[in-house]
């Protein structure tokens, strides 16, 4: 039985802790904040309750596997998991609207043909077929296996089978997601639909590789899911599974230093000087935190994947509304920007300021646990924004107040009489994200993607310091709840089975 210290109680870290404990190890988690879940939090006021992090779940199989492997019990025995239908409603810049059924190719094709015109659905359906091929080619190396030692192969190969187009005696294929949208979808609304999936993960569709096509494919193939009571209930279930496997948690315990002895990780030193010895250390922290607390031997090497820089954050607005939720309201509505060029320029460095008419996602859960009674509704708005170090006004919450008001206005395109129904609203800025997660500027990690020279890969779960492993959204295979859960499975496999571990079969 090994002694294992886990730094942080985020979702990936807890997934690793539960799997390691069920393998017979003694696991202790030290979390600097007062609670578990990392970015998966909950805000409550006056009987209203809101998710402060992800509001929907994709690829639930990752967490189903976690619960089966750590207790021979289905995930649904611990949380009320429901499929969201429609998967999303989209309001485009020209006023066109479409509701897309959940996990139904035929339904999506029909809906797009009806809303956007004949042929639109077929083009999107054909795109999804190609996206599936990219998924099939990358699923194992990007989700189910430790990062390859020859990771550059993943960076060099573009797995998306872009259509070949011959123009002016030259054959061209799309290499970025924006080029896929332009050359293969032939409709600005379909382009907006595709690019919104990248934008939701903080990716610039102009530079994101064509392999980012796997992002909408994942949603299409595995559906969109909600947990009754909010995604915080999923975090609670994972935490309770850890406790049931005798994982020990200490909250309000900041790790100041990873202890090195005889050339390997040997424990941690807490604030106040207490040293906790361990045979392995698992760090579920953001890169800046690991650089501060980790030994020099754990530093990134020249042979490791490129560091991700300049990732944006999220601005969230929670709205308490008078009046009940209409029975026909979509759980999720995406209100697309009417100036995508301006939005991308503000977000990705070749412009200034915050987007003044951003793409806004509106979440309207049909969940009694989110409201004080059936005469009220809880609404959450999110938009991708620059990390606070890049925003005008620095870290001030006031810097985002005007944008939050704009988001409410834009959400009114999807929710009639929205402003008249508002009782109060609460703004959650990138600084709040930083305080919850420790990520520099409140940046949000993106999922790992192939191609682009490896720019969107994440550091391996192993480090240059033996006995030290990394887990969570900033480690392989990257950000998002499914990816964080897989990172936990990979770290547990590497510790339990050793460096020859090659992932689940």
CSV table of C-alpha atoms in Angstrom, one decimal:
chain,number,residue,atom,x,y,z
A,1,UNK,CA,0.0,0.0,0.0
A,2,UNK,CA,1.5,3.3,-1.1
A,3,UNK,CA,1.0,6.7,0.6
A,4,UNK,CA,-0.4,9.1,-2.0
A,5,UNK,CA,-0.9,12.8,-1.6
A,6,UNK,CA,-3.3,14.6,-4.0
A,7,UNK,CA,-3.0,18.4,-4.3
A,8,UNK,CA,-6.4,19.9,-5.0
A,9,UNK,CA,-10.0,18.5,-4.9
A,10,UNK,CA,-11.0,19.3,-8.5
A,11,UNK,CA,-12.9,16.7,-10.5
A,12,UNK,CA,-9.9,15.1,-12.1
A,13,UNK,CA,-8.0,15.0,-8.8
A,14,UNK,CA,-11.0,13.3,-7.1
A,15,UNK,CA,-11.4,10.9,-9.9
A,16,UNK,CA,-7.8,9.8,-9.5
A,17,UNK,CA,-8.1,9.7,-5.7
A,18,UNK,CA,-11.1,7.3,-5.8
A,19,UNK,CA,-9.5,5.0,-8.3
A,20,UNK,CA,-6.2,4.9,-6.3
A,21,UNK,CA,-8.0,4.2,-3.1
A,22,UNK,CA,-10.0,1.3,-4.5
A,23,UNK,CA,-6.7,-0.1,-5.7
A,24,UNK,CA,-5.6,-0.3,-2.0
A,25,UNK,CA,-3.6,2.9,-1.6
A,26,UNK,CA,-3.8,5.3,1.3
A,27,UNK,CA,-4.9,8.6,-0.3
A,28,UNK,CA,-5.0,12.1,1.3
A,29,UNK,CA,-6.3,15.1,-0.5
A,30,UNK,CA,-5.2,18.7,0.5
A,31,UNK,CA,-7.4,21.5,-0.9
A,32,UNK,CA,-6.6,25.1,-0.3
A,33,UNK,CA,-10.2,26.3,-0.5
A,34,UNK,CA,-13.1,25.3,1.8
A,35,UNK,CA,-14.7,22.8,-0.5
A,36,UNK,CA,-14.3,20.3,-3.3
A,37,UNK,CA,-15.2,20.4,-7.0
A,38,UNK,CA,-12.8,23.0,-8.3
A,39,UNK,CA,-14.6,24.9,-11.1
A,40,UNK,CA,-17.8,22.9,-10.5
A,41,UNK,CA,-19.3,25.1,-7.9
A,42,UNK,CA,-22.7,26.3,-6.8
A,43,UNK,CA,-24.1,29.8,-5.9
A,44,UNK,CA,-27.2,30.1,-3.7
A,45,UNK,CA,-29.2,33.2,-2.7
A,46,UNK,CA,-32.8,33.7,-1.7
A,47,UNK,CA,-33.8,30.2,-2.6
A,48,UNK,CA,-32.2,30.4,-6.0
A,49,UNK,CA,-29.3,28.1,-7.0
A,50,UNK,CA,-26.9,28.3,-9.9
A,51,UNK,CA,-24.0,26.3,-11.3
A,52,UNK,CA,-20.9,28.5,-11.3
A,53,UNK,CA,-19.0,26.3,-13.6
A,54,UNK,CA,-20.1,23.8,-16.3
A,55,UNK,CA,-23.9,23.6,-16.6
A,56,UNK,CA,-24.2,20.6,-18.9
A,57,UNK,CA,-22.4,17.3,-19.2
A,58,UNK,CA,-21.0,15.6,-22.3
A,59,UNK,CA,-19.8,12.0,-22.6
A,60,UNK,CA,-21.3,10.7,-19.4
A,61,UNK,CA,-19.6,7.3,-20.0
A,62,UNK,CA,-16.5,8.7,-18.5
A,63,UNK,CA,-18.2,9.2,-15.1
A,64,UNK,CA,-20.2,6.0,-15.5
A,65,UNK,CA,-16.9,4.2,-15.8
A,66,UNK,CA,-15.6,5.9,-12.7
A,67,UNK,CA,-18.5,4.8,-10.6
A,68,UNK,CA,-18.5,1.2,-11.9
A,69,UNK,CA,-14.8,0.8,-11.4
A,70,UNK,CA,-14.8,2.3,-7.9
A,71,UNK,CA,-17.9,0.7,-6.5
A,72,UNK,CA,-19.7,-1.6,-9.0
A,73,UNK,CA,-22.6,0.9,-9.0
A,74,UNK,CA,-24.1,2.9,-11.8
A,75,UNK,CA,-23.7,6.7,-11.9
A,76,UNK,CA,-27.5,7.0,-12.1
A,77,UNK,CA,-27.7,5.4,-8.6
A,78,UNK,CA,-26.0,8.5,-7.2
A,79,UNK,CA,-27.3,11.4,-9.4
A,80,UNK,CA,-30.4,12.0,-11.5
A,81,UNK,CA,-29.0,12.3,-15.0
A,82,UNK,CA,-31.4,13.5,-17.6
A,83,UNK,CA,-30.9,14.0,-21.4
A,84,UNK,CA,-31.5,17.6,-22.5
A,85,UNK,CA,-33.9,17.9,-25.5
A,86,UNK,CA,-33.5,19.9,-27.7
A,87,UNK,CA,-29.7,19.8,-27.3
A,88,UNK,CA,-29.7,23.5,-28.1
A,89,UNK,CA,-31.7,26.3,-29.6
A,90,UNK,CA,-29.7,28.7,-31.8
A,91,UNK,CA,-30.6,32.3,-32.5
A,92,UNK,CA,-28.4,33.6,-35.4
A,93,UNK,CA,-27.4,37.1,-36.3
A,94,UNK,CA,-30.1,37.4,-39.0
A,95,UNK,CA,-32.9,36.4,-36.7
A,96,UNK,CA,-33.1,32.8,-37.9
A,97,UNK,CA,-33.8,30.3,-35.2
A,98,UNK,CA,-33.4,26.5,-35.0
A,99,UNK,CA,-33.7,23.9,-32.3
A,100,UNK,CA,-31.5,20.9,-32.7
A,101,UNK,CA,-32.7,17.5,-31.3
A,102,UNK,CA,-30.4,15.7,-28.9
A,103,UNK,CA,-28.3,12.9,-30.4
A,104,UNK,CA,-30.4,12.5,-33.6
A,105,UNK,CA,-28.7,12.9,-36.9
A,106,UNK,CA,-32.0,12.6,-38.9
A,107,UNK,CA,-33.7,15.0,-36.5
A,108,UNK,CA,-30.8,17.6,-36.8
A,109,UNK,CA,-30.8,17.3,-40.6
A,110,UNK,CA,-34.5,17.9,-40.8
A,111,UNK,CA,-34.4,20.8,-38.4
A,112,UNK,CA,-31.6,22.5,-40.3
A,113,UNK,CA,-33.3,22.0,-43.6
A,114,UNK,CA,-36.5,23.5,-42.2
A,115,UNK,CA,-34.9,26.5,-40.7
A,116,UNK,CA,-32.0,27.3,-43.0
A,117,UNK,CA,-33.2,25.9,-46.3
A,118,UNK,CA,-33.0,22.7,-48.3
A,119,UNK,CA,-29.5,21.3,-48.3
A,120,UNK,CA,-28.3,22.8,-45.1
A,121,UNK,CA,-29.0,19.7,-43.1
A,122,UNK,CA,-27.3,17.5,-45.6
A,123,UNK,CA,-24.2,19.6,-45.5
A,124,UNK,CA,-24.1,19.5,-41.7
A,125,UNK,CA,-24.8,15.8,-41.7
A,126,UNK,CA,-22.0,15.1,-44.1
A,127,UNK,CA,-19.7,17.2,-41.9
A,128,UNK,CA,-20.6,15.1,-38.9
A,129,UNK,CA,-19.6,12.0,-40.8
A,130,UNK,CA,-16.1,13.4,-41.4
A,131,UNK,CA,-16.0,14.6,-37.8
A,132,UNK,CA,-16.7,11.1,-36.7
A,133,UNK,CA,-13.7,9.9,-38.7
A,134,UNK,CA,-11.5,12.5,-36.9
A,135,UNK,CA,-12.9,11.2,-33.6
A,136,UNK,CA,-12.2,7.6,-34.4
A,137,UNK,CA,-8.6,8.5,-35.3
A,138,UNK,CA,-7.9,10.5,-32.2
A,139,UNK,CA,-10.1,9.0,-29.4
A,140,UNK,CA,-7.5,6.7,-28.0
A,141,UNK,CA,-4.3,8.8,-28.1
A,142,UNK,CA,-6.2,12.0,-26.9
A,143,UNK,CA,-8.5,10.5,-24.3
A,144,UNK,CA,-7.7,7.0,-23.3
A,145,UNK,CA,-3.9,6.6,-23.4
A,146,UNK,CA,-1.1,8.5,-21.7
A,147,UNK,CA,0.5,11.1,-23.9
A,148,UNK,CA,2.7,9.4,-26.5
A,149,UNK,CA,6.5,9.9,-26.1
A,150,UNK,CA,6.5,10.9,-29.7
A,151,UNK,CA,3.7,13.4,-29.2
A,152,UNK,CA,4.9,15.4,-32.2
A,153,UNK,CA,3.3,12.9,-34.5
A,154,UNK,CA,-0.1,13.9,-33.0
A,155,UNK,CA,0.9,17.5,-33.7
A,156,UNK,CA,1.9,16.9,-37.3
A,157,UNK,CA,-1.0,14.8,-38.4
A,158,UNK,CA,-4.4,16.4,-39.2
A,159,UNK,CA,-7.0,13.7,-38.6
A,160,UNK,CA,-9.9,15.5,-40.0
A,161,UNK,CA,-10.6,14.3,-43.6
A,162,UNK,CA,-11.2,17.7,-45.2
A,163,UNK,CA,-12.8,17.8,-48.6
A,164,UNK,CA,-10.4,18.4,-51.4
A,165,UNK,CA,-11.3,21.4,-53.5
A,166,UNK,CA,-9.7,22.3,-56.8
A,167,UNK,CA,-9.5,26.0,-57.6
A,168,UNK,CA,-7.3,27.8,-60.1
A,169,UNK,CA,-5.3,24.7,-60.9
A,170,UNK,CA,-4.6,24.1,-57.1
A,171,UNK,CA,-6.0,21.5,-54.8
A,172,UNK,CA,-6.9,22.9,-51.4
A,173,UNK,CA,-8.1,21.4,-48.1
A,174,UNK,CA,-9.2,23.1,-44.9
A,175,UNK,CA,-6.6,23.1,-42.1
A,176,UNK,CA,-8.5,25.2,-39.6
A,177,UNK,CA,-12.0,25.0,-38.2
A,178,UNK,CA,-12.9,28.4,-39.8
A,179,UNK,CA,-11.8,27.0,-43.2
A,180,UNK,CA,-13.9,23.9,-42.7
A,181,UNK,CA,-16.9,26.2,-42.0
A,182,UNK,CA,-16.2,28.4,-45.1
A,183,UNK,CA,-15.4,25.7,-47.6
A,184,UNK,CA,-17.6,22.8,-46.5
A,185,UNK,CA,-20.7,24.3,-45.0
A,186,UNK,CA,-21.5,27.2,-47.4
A,187,UNK,CA,-23.8,29.1,-45.0
A,188,UNK,CA,-22.8,31.7,-42.5
A,189,UNK,CA,-25.3,30.3,-40.0
A,190,UNK,CA,-23.8,26.8,-40.2
A,191,UNK,CA,-20.4,28.4,-39.9
A,192,UNK,CA,-21.6,30.2,-36.7
A,193,UNK,CA,-23.0,26.9,-35.4
A,194,UNK,CA,-19.7,25.1,-36.0
A,195,UNK,CA,-17.5,27.9,-34.7
A,196,UNK,CA,-19.6,28.4,-31.5
A,197,UNK,CA,-18.4,25.0,-30.3
A,198,UNK,CA,-14.8,26.1,-30.5
A,199,UNK,CA,-15.6,29.5,-28.9
A,200,UNK,CA,-17.3,27.8,-26.0
A,201,UNK,CA,-14.0,26.1,-25.1
A,202,UNK,CA,-12.1,29.4,-25.6
A,203,UNK,CA,-10.6,28.4,-29.0
A,204,UNK,CA,-10.1,30.7,-31.9
A,205,UNK,CA,-11.8,29.0,-34.9
A,206,UNK,CA,-9.4,30.9,-37.2
A,207,UNK,CA,-6.4,29.0,-35.7
A,208,UNK,CA,-8.0,25.9,-34.1
A,209,UNK,CA,-7.1,22.9,-36.2
A,210,UNK,CA,-9.8,21.2,-38.4
A,211,UNK,CA,-9.6,18.4,-35.8
A,212,UNK,CA,-11.7,20.6,-33.5
A,213,UNK,CA,-14.6,19.1,-35.5
A,214,UNK,CA,-14.6,16.5,-32.8
A,215,UNK,CA,-16.1,19.0,-30.3
A,216,UNK,CA,-19.5,19.2,-32.0
A,217,UNK,CA,-19.3,15.5,-32.8
A,218,UNK,CA,-18.9,14.5,-29.2
A,219,UNK,CA,-22.1,16.4,-28.3
A,220,UNK,CA,-23.9,15.0,-31.3
A,221,UNK,CA,-22.8,11.4,-30.7
A,222,UNK,CA,-23.0,11.1,-26.9
A,223,UNK,CA,-25.7,13.6,-26.2
A,224,UNK,CA,-26.1,16.6,-23.8
A,225,UNK,CA,-27.0,15.8,-20.2
A,226,UNK,CA,-28.0,17.6,-17.1
A,227,UNK,CA,-27.8,16.5,-13.5
A,228,UNK,CA,-30.9,17.4,-11.4
A,229,UNK,CA,-29.8,19.8,-8.7
A,230,UNK,CA,-27.1,21.1,-11.0
A,231,UNK,CA,-23.6,19.8,-12.0
A,232,UNK,CA,-22.5,20.4,-8.4
A,233,UNK,CA,-24.4,17.2,-7.6
A,234,UNK,CA,-22.0,15.3,-9.8
A,235,UNK,CA,-19.1,16.8,-7.8
A,236,UNK,CA,-20.9,15.8,-4.6
A,237,UNK,CA,-21.3,12.3,-5.8
A,238,UNK,CA,-17.6,11.9,-6.7
A,239,UNK,CA,-16.6,13.4,-3.4
A,240,UNK,CA,-18.8,11.0,-1.5
A,241,UNK,CA,-17.4,8.1,-3.5
A,242,UNK,CA,-14.0,9.2,-2.4
A,243,UNK,CA,-15.1,9.2,1.2
A,244,UNK,CA,-16.7,5.8,0.8
A,245,UNK,CA,-13.3,4.5,-0.4
A,246,UNK,CA,-11.6,6.1,2.7
A,247,UNK,CA,-9.9,9.0,0.9
A,248,UNK,CA,-9.0,11.6,3.5
A,249,UNK,CA,-9.7,15.3,2.8
A,250,UNK,CA,-8.2,18.3,4.5
A,251,UNK,CA,-9.8,21.6,3.4
A,252,UNK,CA,-8.2,25.0,3.9
A,253,UNK,CA,-4.8,23.4,3.5
A,254,UNK,CA,-2.6,25.1,1.0
A,255,UNK,CA,0.5,23.2,-0.2
A,256,UNK,CA,3.5,25.4,-0.2
A,257,UNK,CA,6.1,23.0,-1.6
A,258,UNK,CA,6.4,19.6,-3.1
A,259,UNK,CA,9.1,17.8,-1.2
A,260,UNK,CA,11.9,16.2,-3.2
A,261,UNK,CA,14.2,13.5,-1.7
A,262,UNK,CA,16.7,11.3,-3.5
A,263,UNK,CA,15.6,12.6,-6.9
A,264,UNK,CA,11.9,11.8,-6.5
A,265,UNK,CA,8.7,13.3,-5.1
A,266,UNK,CA,8.6,12.4,-1.4
A,267,UNK,CA,5.6,14.4,0.0
A,268,UNK,CA,4.4,18.0,0.5
A,269,UNK,CA,5.0,20.8,2.9
A,270,UNK,CA,1.8,22.7,4.0
A,271,UNK,CA,1.4,26.3,4.9
A,272,UNK,CA,2.8,26.5,8.4
A,273,UNK,CA,5.6,24.1,7.8
A,274,UNK,CA,4.0,20.7,8.3
A,275,UNK,CA,5.6,18.1,6.1
A,276,UNK,CA,3.4,15.1,4.9
A,277,UNK,CA,5.5,12.2,3.5
A,278,UNK,CA,4.2,10.3,0.5
A,279,UNK,CA,5.4,7.7,-2.0
A,280,UNK,CA,3.6,9.5,-4.8
A,281,UNK,CA,2.3,13.1,-5.3
A,282,UNK,CA,-0.6,13.9,-7.7
A,283,UNK,CA,-0.9,17.6,-8.5
A,284,UNK,CA,-4.3,18.8,-9.7
A,285,UNK,CA,-3.3,22.4,-10.0
A,286,UNK,CA,-2.9,25.1,-12.7
A,287,UNK,CA,0.5,25.4,-14.3
A,288,UNK,CA,1.4,28.6,-12.5
A,289,UNK,CA,0.8,27.0,-9.1
A,290,UNK,CA,2.8,23.9,-10.1
A,291,UNK,CA,5.7,26.1,-11.1
A,292,UNK,CA,5.6,27.9,-7.8
A,293,UNK,CA,5.4,24.8,-5.5
A,294,UNK,CA,7.2,22.2,-7.6
A,295,UNK,CA,11.0,21.4,-7.5
A,296,UNK,CA,13.2,22.5,-10.3
A,297,UNK,CA,13.4,18.9,-11.5
A,298,UNK,CA,9.7,19.0,-12.3
A,299,UNK,CA,10.0,22.0,-14.7
A,300,UNK,CA,8.9,21.7,-18.3
A,301,UNK,CA,11.6,20.3,-20.6
A,302,UNK,CA,12.4,21.2,-24.1
A,303,UNK,CA,11.0,17.9,-25.3
A,304,UNK,CA,7.6,18.5,-23.8
A,305,UNK,CA,4.5,19.9,-25.5
A,306,UNK,CA,4.3,23.6,-26.0
A,307,UNK,CA,2.7,25.6,-23.1
A,308,UNK,CA,-0.8,27.0,-23.8
A,309,UNK,CA,-0.8,30.8,-23.5
A,310,UNK,CA,-3.4,33.5,-23.8
A,311,UNK,CA,-6.4,31.3,-23.2
A,312,UNK,CA,-9.6,33.3,-22.4
A,313,UNK,CA,-11.9,33.1,-19.5
A,314,UNK,CA,-15.7,33.2,-18.9
A,315,UNK,CA,-18.1,35.8,-17.7
A,316,UNK,CA,-21.2,34.4,-16.0
A,317,UNK,CA,-24.3,36.3,-15.1
A,318,UNK,CA,-26.9,34.6,-12.7
A,319,UNK,CA,-30.4,35.9,-13.0
A,320,UNK,CA,-33.2,35.5,-10.5
A,321,UNK,CA,-36.5,35.9,-12.4
A,322,UNK,CA,-40.1,36.5,-11.3
A,323,UNK,CA,-42.6,34.3,-13.1
A,324,UNK,CA,-42.4,30.6,-14.0
A,325,UNK,CA,-40.3,28.9,-16.6
A,326,UNK,CA,-42.4,28.3,-19.7
A,327,UNK,CA,-42.9,24.6,-20.3
A,328,UNK,CA,-41.6,24.9,-23.9
A,329,UNK,CA,-38.4,26.7,-23.0
A,330,UNK,CA,-35.2,25.2,-24.3
A,331,UNK,CA,-32.7,24.3,-21.6
A,332,UNK,CA,-29.9,25.9,-23.7
A,333,UNK,CA,-30.0,28.7,-26.2
A,334,UNK,CA,-27.0,30.1,-28.0
A,335,UNK,CA,-27.5,33.7,-29.1
A,336,UNK,CA,-24.8,34.3,-31.8
A,337,UNK,CA,-22.9,37.5,-32.2
A,338,UNK,CA,-23.7,39.8,-35.1
A,339,UNK,CA,-20.0,40.8,-35.4
A,340,UNK,CA,-17.9,37.7,-35.2
A,341,UNK,CA,-14.8,39.5,-36.5
A,342,UNK,CA,-15.0,42.0,-33.6
A,343,UNK,CA,-15.6,39.2,-31.1
A,344,UNK,CA,-12.6,37.2,-32.2
A,345,UNK,CA,-10.4,40.2,-32.4
A,346,UNK,CA,-11.2,41.1,-28.8
A,347,UNK,CA,-10.7,37.6,-27.5
A,348,UNK,CA,-7.6,36.5,-29.3
A,349,UNK,CA,-5.2,39.4,-29.2
A,350,UNK,CA,-5.4,41.4,-32.4
A,351,UNK,CA,-8.0,43.9,-31.0
A,352,UNK,CA,-8.7,45.7,-27.8
A,353,UNK,CA,-11.3,45.6,-25.1
A,354,UNK,CA,-14.0,43.0,-24.3
A,355,UNK,CA,-16.5,41.9,-27.0
A,356,UNK,CA,-19.3,44.5,-27.1
A,357,UNK,CA,-21.9,42.1,-28.7
A,358,UNK,CA,-20.6,38.6,-27.6
A,359,UNK,CA,-22.0,35.2,-28.3
A,360,UNK,CA,-24.2,34.4,-25.2
A,361,UNK,CA,-25.2,31.0,-24.0
A,362,UNK,CA,-28.5,31.0,-22.0
A,363,UNK,CA,-29.2,28.1,-19.6
A,364,UNK,CA,-32.7,27.6,-18.4
A,365,UNK,CA,-32.8,24.4,-16.4
A,366,UNK,CA,-36.2,22.8,-15.7
A,367,UNK,CA,-35.2,22.0,-12.1
A,368,UNK,CA,-37.2,22.7,-8.9
A,369,UNK,CA,-33.9,22.6,-7.0
A,370,UNK,CA,-32.8,25.9,-8.7
A,371,UNK,CA,-35.8,28.1,-7.6
A,372,UNK,CA,-37.6,28.9,-4.4
A,373,UNK,CA,-41.0,27.9,-5.9
A,374,UNK,CA,-42.7,27.3,-9.2
A,375,UNK,CA,-43.4,31.0,-9.6
A,376,UNK,CA,-39.8,31.8,-10.3
A,377,UNK,CA,-37.0,30.9,-12.7
A,378,UNK,CA,-33.2,30.8,-12.5
A,379,UNK,CA,-31.3,31.7,-15.6
A,380,UNK,CA,-27.5,31.6,-16.2
A,381,UNK,CA,-25.8,33.5,-19.0
A,382,UNK,CA,-22.2,32.8,-20.1
A,383,UNK,CA,-19.8,34.4,-22.6
A,384,UNK,CA,-16.2,33.8,-23.5
A,385,UNK,CA,-14.1,36.9,-22.4
A,386,UNK,CA,-10.4,37.7,-22.1
A,387,UNK,CA,-8.7,36.6,-19.0
A,388,UNK,CA,-8.7,39.5,-16.5
A,389,UNK,CA,-5.0,40.4,-17.0
A,390,UNK,CA,-5.9,41.2,-20.6
A,391,UNK,CA,-9.1,43.1,-19.9
A,392,UNK,CA,-9.5,46.9,-19.7
A,393,UNK,CA,-9.6,48.0,-16.0
A,394,UNK,CA,-7.4,45.1,-14.9
A,395,UNK,CA,-8.9,42.8,-12.3
A,396,UNK,CA,-11.9,45.1,-11.3
A,397,UNK,CA,-15.3,43.5,-11.3
A,398,UNK,CA,-16.5,46.9,-12.6
A,399,UNK,CA,-14.6,46.3,-15.8
A,400,UNK,CA,-17.1,43.6,-16.8
A,401,UNK,CA,-20.3,45.3,-15.4
A,402,UNK,CA,-21.2,46.9,-18.7
A,403,UNK,CA,-20.6,43.7,-20.6
A,404,UNK,CA,-22.8,41.8,-18.2
A,405,UNK,CA,-25.6,44.3,-18.9
A,406,UNK,CA,-25.1,43.8,-22.6
A,407,UNK,CA,-25.3,40.0,-22.1
A,408,UNK,CA,-28.7,40.5,-20.4
A,409,UNK,CA,-29.9,42.6,-23.4
A,410,UNK,CA,-28.7,40.0,-25.9
A,411,UNK,CA,-30.3,37.2,-23.9
A,412,UNK,CA,-33.6,39.1,-24.3
A,413,UNK,CA,-33.5,37.9,-28.0
A,414,UNK,CA,-34.1,34.4,-26.6
A,415,UNK,CA,-36.1,35.2,-23.5
A,416,UNK,CA,-39.1,37.5,-24.0
A,417,UNK,CA,-39.6,40.3,-21.4
A,418,UNK,CA,-36.3,39.2,-19.7
A,419,UNK,CA,-35.5,42.6,-18.2
A,420,UNK,CA,-39.0,43.1,-16.8
A,421,UNK,CA,-38.7,39.8,-15.0
A,422,UNK,CA,-35.3,40.3,-13.3
A,423,UNK,CA,-35.4,40.4,-9.5
A,424,UNK,CA,-31.6,40.6,-9.2
A,425,UNK,CA,-28.5,39.4,-10.9
A,426,UNK,CA,-25.0,38.3,-9.8
A,427,UNK,CA,-21.9,38.6,-11.9
A,428,UNK,CA,-19.1,36.1,-11.8
A,429,UNK,CA,-15.9,37.5,-13.4
A,430,UNK,CA,-12.6,35.9,-14.5
A,431,UNK,CA,-11.1,37.0,-11.2
A,432,UNK,CA,-13.7,34.8,-9.4
A,433,UNK,CA,-12.7,31.9,-11.7
A,434,UNK,CA,-9.1,32.5,-10.8
A,435,UNK,CA,-9.9,32.4,-7.1
A,436,UNK,CA,-11.8,29.1,-7.4
A,437,UNK,CA,-9.3,27.3,-9.7
A,438,UNK,CA,-5.9,29.0,-9.2
A,439,UNK,CA,-5.6,29.5,-13.0
A,440,UNK,CA,-3.8,32.6,-14.0
A,441,UNK,CA,-6.2,35.3,-15.0
A,442,UNK,CA,-9.1,32.9,-14.7
A,443,UNK,CA,-8.1,31.2,-17.9
A,444,UNK,CA,-10.1,28.0,-18.7
A,445,UNK,CA,-8.2,25.1,-20.2
A,446,UNK,CA,-9.3,23.7,-23.6
A,447,UNK,CA,-9.5,20.0,-24.5
A,448,UNK,CA,-6.5,18.4,-26.2
A,449,UNK,CA,-6.7,18.4,-30.0
A,450,UNK,CA,-4.5,16.9,-32.6
A,451,UNK,CA,-2.6,18.8,-35.3
A,452,UNK,CA,-1.6,22.5,-35.0
A,453,UNK,CA,2.0,21.5,-34.2
A,454,UNK,CA,0.9,20.1,-30.9
A,455,UNK,CA,-0.1,23.6,-29.7
A,456,UNK,CA,-3.4,22.2,-28.2
A,457,UNK,CA,-1.9,19.2,-26.5
A,458,UNK,CA,-1.4,19.2,-22.8
A,459,UNK,CA,1.6,18.2,-20.7
A,460,UNK,CA,1.9,14.5,-20.0
A,461,UNK,CA,0.5,13.2,-16.7
A,462,UNK,CA,4.0,12.0,-15.8
A,463,UNK,CA,6.7,14.7,-15.0
A,464,UNK,CA,10.4,14.9,-15.1
A,465,UNK,CA,10.4,14.3,-11.3
A,466,UNK,CA,9.7,10.6,-10.6
A,467,UNK,CA,6.8,10.1,-8.3
A,468,UNK,CA,5.1,13.4,-9.3
A,469,UNK,CA,2.0,13.2,-11.6
A,470,UNK,CA,-0.3,15.9,-12.9
A,471,UNK,CA,-4.1,15.6,-13.2
A,472,UNK,CA,-7.1,17.8,-14.2
A,473,UNK,CA,-7.8,20.2,-17.0
A,474,UNK,CA,-4.3,21.6,-17.3
A,475,UNK,CA,-2.8,18.1,-17.9
A,476,UNK,CA,-3.3,15.5,-20.6
A,477,UNK,CA,-6.0,15.2,-22.0
A,478,UNK,CA,-7.1,18.7,-21.2
A,479,UNK,CA,-10.1,20.7,-20.2
A,480,UNK,CA,-13.8,19.8,-19.9
A,481,UNK,CA,-15.5,17.4,-17.5
A,482,UNK,CA,-15.0,14.3,-19.6
A,483,UNK,CA,-11.3,15.1,-20.2
A,484,UNK,CA,-10.7,15.8,-16.5
A,485,UNK,CA,-12.3,12.5,-15.6
A,486,UNK,CA,-10.1,10.7,-18.1
A,487,UNK,CA,-7.0,12.4,-16.7
A,488,UNK,CA,-7.9,10.8,-13.3
A,489,UNK,CA,-8.1,7.4,-14.9
A,490,UNK,CA,-4.8,7.8,-16.7
A,491,UNK,CA,-2.9,8.9,-13.5
A,492,UNK,CA,-4.4,6.0,-11.5
A,493,UNK,CA,-3.3,3.6,-14.2
A,494,UNK,CA,0.2,5.0,-14.4
A,495,UNK,CA,0.7,4.7,-10.6
A,496,UNK,CA,-1.0,1.3,-10.1
A,497,UNK,CA,0.4,-0.4,-13.3
A,498,UNK,CA,3.5,1.6,-13.8
A,499,UNK,CA,5.0,3.4,-16.8
A,500,UNK,CA,4.1,0.7,-19.2
A,501,UNK,CA,0.4,1.4,-18.7
A,502,UNK,CA,-1.3,2.1,-22.0
A,503,UNK,CA,-4.9,3.0,-21.1
A,504,UNK,CA,-8.1,1.1,-20.8
A,505,UNK,CA,-8.8,-1.5,-23.4
